[in-house]
PDB file of C-alpha atoms in Angstrom:
ATOM      1  CA  GLN A  21      -6.564  95.564  77.071  1.00 69.00           C
ATOM      2  CA  ASN A  22      -5.571  94.253  73.961  1.00 93.00           C
ATOM      3  CA  HIS A  23      -7.005  90.953  73.274  1.00 93.00           C
ATOM      4  CA  HIS A  24      -3.444  89.579  73.543  1.00 93.00           C
ATOM      5  CA  ALA A  25      -2.966  90.053  77.258  1.00 96.00           C
ATOM      6  CA  ILE A  26      -6.390  88.947  77.975  1.00 96.00           C
ATOM      7  CA  TYR A  27      -6.098  86.038  76.470  1.00 96.00           C
ATOM      8  CA  ILE A  28      -2.678  85.830  78.108  1.00 96.00           C
ATOM      9  CA  GLN A  29      -4.644  86.251  81.559  1.00 97.00           C
ATOM     10  CA  ALA A  30      -7.095  83.558  80.652  1.00 96.00           C
ATOM     11  CA  LEU A  31      -4.454  81.199  80.444  1.00 96.00           C
ATOM     12  CA  LEU A  32      -2.804  82.504  83.955  1.00 97.00           C
ATOM     13  CA  TYR A  33      -6.358  81.728  85.382  1.00 97.00           C
ATOM     14  CA  ASP A  34      -6.762  77.950  83.312  1.00 95.00           C
ATOM     15  CA  HIS A  35      -3.374  76.745  84.371  1.00 95.00           C
ATOM     16  CA  GLY A  36      -3.302  78.528  87.578  1.00 95.00           C
ATOM     17  CA  TYR A  37       0.129  80.584  87.003  1.00 95.00           C
ATOM     18  CA  GLY A  38       0.562  83.171  89.670  1.00 94.00           C
ATOM     19  CA  VAL A  39      -2.982  83.146  90.814  1.00 96.00           C
ATOM     20  CA  LYS A  40      -5.554  81.198  92.006  1.00 96.00           C
ATOM     21  CA  ARG A  41      -6.907  78.547  89.519  1.00 96.00           C
ATOM     22  CA  ASP A  42     -10.349  79.768  88.002  1.00 95.00           C
ATOM     23  CA  LEU A  43     -11.966  77.933  85.034  1.00 93.00           C
ATOM     24  CA  ASP A  44     -14.709  80.509  85.087  1.00 93.00           C
ATOM     25  CA  MET A  45     -12.805  83.269  85.050  1.00 95.00           C
ATOM     26  CA  ALA A  46     -10.252  81.819  82.357  1.00 95.00           C
ATOM     27  CA  PHE A  47     -13.599  81.064  80.271  1.00 95.00           C
ATOM     28  CA  LEU A  48     -14.722  84.484  80.612  1.00 95.00           C
ATOM     29  CA  LEU A  49     -11.791  86.217  79.508  1.00 96.00           C
ATOM     30  CA  MET A  50     -11.449  83.729  76.229  1.00 95.00           C
ATOM     31  CA  ARG A  51     -14.889  85.090  75.926  1.00 95.00           C
ATOM     32  CA  GLU A  52     -13.698  88.549  75.930  1.00 96.00           C
ATOM     33  CA  ALA A  53     -10.380  88.313  74.176  1.00 96.00           C
ATOM     34  CA  ALA A  54     -12.803  86.566  71.103  1.00 94.00           C
ATOM     35  CA  ALA A  55     -15.229  89.227  71.211  1.00 93.00           C
ATOM     36  CA  LYS A  56     -12.188  91.249  70.561  1.00 93.00           C
ATOM     37  CA  GLY A  57     -10.713  89.528  67.607  1.00 90.00           C
ATOM     38  CA  ASN A  58      -8.431  86.592  69.510  1.00 92.00           C
ATOM     39  CA  ALA A  59      -7.573  83.612  67.479  1.00 90.00           C
ATOM     40  CA  LYS A  60      -7.028  81.625  69.877  1.00 92.00           C
ATOM     41  CA  ALA A  61      -9.621  82.066  72.120  1.00 94.00           C
ATOM     42  CA  THR A  62     -12.106  81.665  69.917  1.00 95.00           C
ATOM     43  CA  TYR A  63     -10.947  77.771  69.140  1.00 95.00           C
ATOM     44  CA  GLU A  64     -10.710  77.981  73.061  1.00 94.00           C
ATOM     45  CA  ILE A  65     -14.281  78.495  73.592  1.00 96.00           C
ATOM     46  CA  GLY A  66     -15.609  76.134  70.730  1.00 96.00           C
ATOM     47  CA  HIS A  67     -12.940  73.785  72.186  1.00 95.00           C
ATOM     48  CA  ARG A  68     -14.076  74.133  75.517  1.00 95.00           C
ATOM     49  CA  PHE A  69     -17.722  73.881  74.780  1.00 96.00           C
ATOM     50  CA  LEU A  70     -17.131  70.563  72.780  1.00 97.00           C
ATOM     51  CA  ILE A  71     -15.320  68.807  75.521  1.00 95.00           C
ATOM     52  CA  GLY A  72     -16.999  70.262  77.904  1.00 93.00           C
ATOM     53  CA  LYS A  73     -13.958  72.423  79.974  1.00 89.00           C
ATOM     54  CA  GLY A  74     -15.110  74.641  82.900  1.00 85.00           C
ATOM     55  CA  ILE A  75     -17.977  74.624  81.171  1.00 90.00           C
ATOM     56  CA  GLU A  76     -21.492  72.268  80.185  1.00 94.00           C
ATOM     57  CA  LYS A  77     -20.582  70.319  77.166  1.00 95.00           C
ATOM     58  CA  ASN A  78     -23.179  72.573  74.247  1.00 97.00           C
ATOM     59  CA  TYR A  79     -22.468  70.952  70.781  1.00 97.00           C
ATOM     60  CA  GLU A  80     -24.417  73.635  69.040  1.00 96.00           C
ATOM     61  CA  ASN A  81     -22.407  76.551  70.399  1.00 96.00           C
ATOM     62  CA  ALA A  82     -18.797  74.403  70.048  1.00 97.00           C
ATOM     63  CA  PHE A  83     -19.410  74.313  66.080  1.00 97.00           C
ATOM     64  CA  GLN A  84     -20.992  77.917  65.788  1.00 95.00           C
ATOM     65  CA  TRP A  85     -17.433  78.957  67.800  1.00 95.00           C
ATOM     66  CA  LEU A  86     -15.458  76.422  65.714  1.00 95.00           C
ATOM     67  CA  GLU A  87     -16.549  77.316  62.730  1.00 93.00           C
ATOM     68  CA  VAL A  88     -15.993  81.422  63.419  1.00 92.00           C
ATOM     69  CA  ALA A  89     -12.534  80.222  64.063  1.00 91.00           C
ATOM     70  CA  ALA A  90     -11.584  77.953  61.155  1.00 90.00           C
ATOM     71  CA  SER A  91     -12.973  80.915  58.519  1.00 86.00           C
ATOM     72  CA  SER A  92     -10.855  83.361  60.573  1.00 82.00           C
ATOM     73  CA  PRO A  93      -7.906  84.696  58.505  1.00 81.00           C
ATOM     74  CA  HIS A  94      -6.076  83.895  61.703  1.00 79.00           C
ATOM     75  CA  TYR A  95      -7.643  80.337  62.007  1.00 79.00           C
ATOM     76  CA  GLU A  96      -5.585  77.537  64.410  1.00 81.00           C
ATOM     77  CA  PRO A  97      -5.361  73.585  62.615  1.00 91.00           C
ATOM     78  CA  ASP A  98      -7.020  72.410  65.682  1.00 94.00           C
ATOM     79  CA  ASP A  99     -10.438  74.294  65.015  1.00 94.00           C
ATOM     80  CA  MET A 100     -10.294  72.494  61.511  1.00 95.00           C
ATOM     81  CA  TYR A 101      -9.584  68.745  63.455  1.00 96.00           C
ATOM     82  CA  ASP A 102     -12.072  69.673  66.040  1.00 96.00           C
ATOM     83  CA  LEU A 103     -15.002  70.434  63.327  1.00 96.00           C
ATOM     84  CA  GLY A 104     -13.584  66.995  61.401  1.00 95.00           C
ATOM     85  CA  GLU A 105     -14.581  65.054  64.822  1.00 95.00           C
ATOM     86  CA  MET A 106     -17.497  66.442  64.741  1.00 97.00           C
ATOM     87  CA  TYR A 107     -18.673  65.555  61.271  1.00 96.00           C
ATOM     88  CA  GLU A 108     -17.259  62.475  61.845  1.00 95.00           C
ATOM     89  CA  GLN A 109     -19.093  61.646  65.199  1.00 95.00           C
ATOM     90  CA  GLY A 110     -22.268  63.505  64.605  1.00 96.00           C
ATOM     91  CA  LEU A 111     -21.231  66.232  67.317  1.00 95.00           C
ATOM     92  CA  GLY A 112     -24.088  68.448  67.427  1.00 92.00           C
ATOM     93  CA  VAL A 113     -24.227  68.038  63.141  1.00 94.00           C
ATOM     94  CA  GLN A 114     -25.661  64.947  61.357  1.00 94.00           C
ATOM     95  CA  THR A 115     -22.666  62.583  60.668  1.00 94.00           C
ATOM     96  CA  ASP A 116     -20.775  63.469  57.277  1.00 95.00           C
ATOM     97  CA  LEU A 117     -18.094  61.651  56.841  1.00 93.00           C
ATOM     98  CA  ILE A 118     -17.069  63.690  53.232  1.00 93.00           C
ATOM     99  CA  LEU A 119     -17.261  66.884  55.511  1.00 94.00           C
ATOM    100  CA  ALA A 120     -15.455  65.085  57.950  1.00 94.00           C
ATOM    101  CA  SER A 121     -12.707  64.398  55.726  1.00 93.00           C
ATOM    102  CA  GLU A 122     -12.486  67.611  54.009  1.00 93.00           C
ATOM    103  CA  TRP A 123     -12.253  69.485  57.436  1.00 94.00           C
ATOM    104  CA  TYR A 124      -9.217  66.617  58.329  1.00 94.00           C
ATOM    105  CA  ASP A 125      -7.530  67.759  55.069  1.00 93.00           C
ATOM    106  CA  LYS A 126      -7.364  71.357  55.618  1.00 92.00           C
ATOM    107  CA  ALA A 127      -5.745  70.874  59.043  1.00 93.00           C
ATOM    108  CA  ALA A 128      -3.676  68.619  57.456  1.00 93.00           C
ATOM    109  CA  ARG A 129      -2.570  70.529  54.858  1.00 92.00           C
ATOM    110  CA  LYS A 130      -1.910  73.413  57.697  1.00 91.00           C
ATOM    111  CA  GLY A 131       0.274  71.255  59.549  1.00 91.00           C
ATOM    112  CA  HIS A 132      -2.201  69.530  62.341  1.00 92.00           C
ATOM    113  CA  VAL A 133      -0.533  66.056  63.152  1.00 91.00           C
ATOM    114  CA  LYS A 134      -3.112  64.509  64.247  1.00 92.00           C
ATOM    115  CA  ALA A 135      -5.214  65.037  60.742  1.00 92.00           C
ATOM    116  CA  LYS A 136      -2.797  63.485  58.965  1.00 88.00           C
ATOM    117  CA  GLU A 137      -3.466  60.662  60.737  1.00 86.00           C
ATOM    118  CA  LYS A 138      -7.275  60.610  60.441  1.00 83.00           C
ATOM    119  CA  ARG A 139      -7.685  61.831  57.032  1.00 62.00           C
ATOM    120  CA  LEU A 140     -10.776  59.573  55.681  1.00 56.00           C
ATOM    121  CA  HIS A 141     -10.183  57.680  52.163  1.00 52.00           C
ATOM    122  CA  GLU A 142     -13.115  55.989  50.752  1.00 42.00           C
TER     123      GLU A 142
END
């Protein structure tokens, strides 16, 4: 299967569309899709570690996955926004409002609405 099909399958399990909802299976499929290069799946893994959706929160893992996703040529602006939040709130990283602002600015330039509202100005 290609990574797009695996990602779609993960979403089906995530939401319970046509299958019994199973966050564990969704997570496993997201990891498989991410390993095959799916940027949305890479973001989803990082975001799930950040918020604890279907898995235990782990800020170190969240940061690693989100950094990979944000540096991908197929990035999602949500990656950049989540990294901004991690730096702003000191989640698994030392609080750094300059880096938080840089990530919010990057996400805002890519059209992320919440990032436009959260831009930090000195």
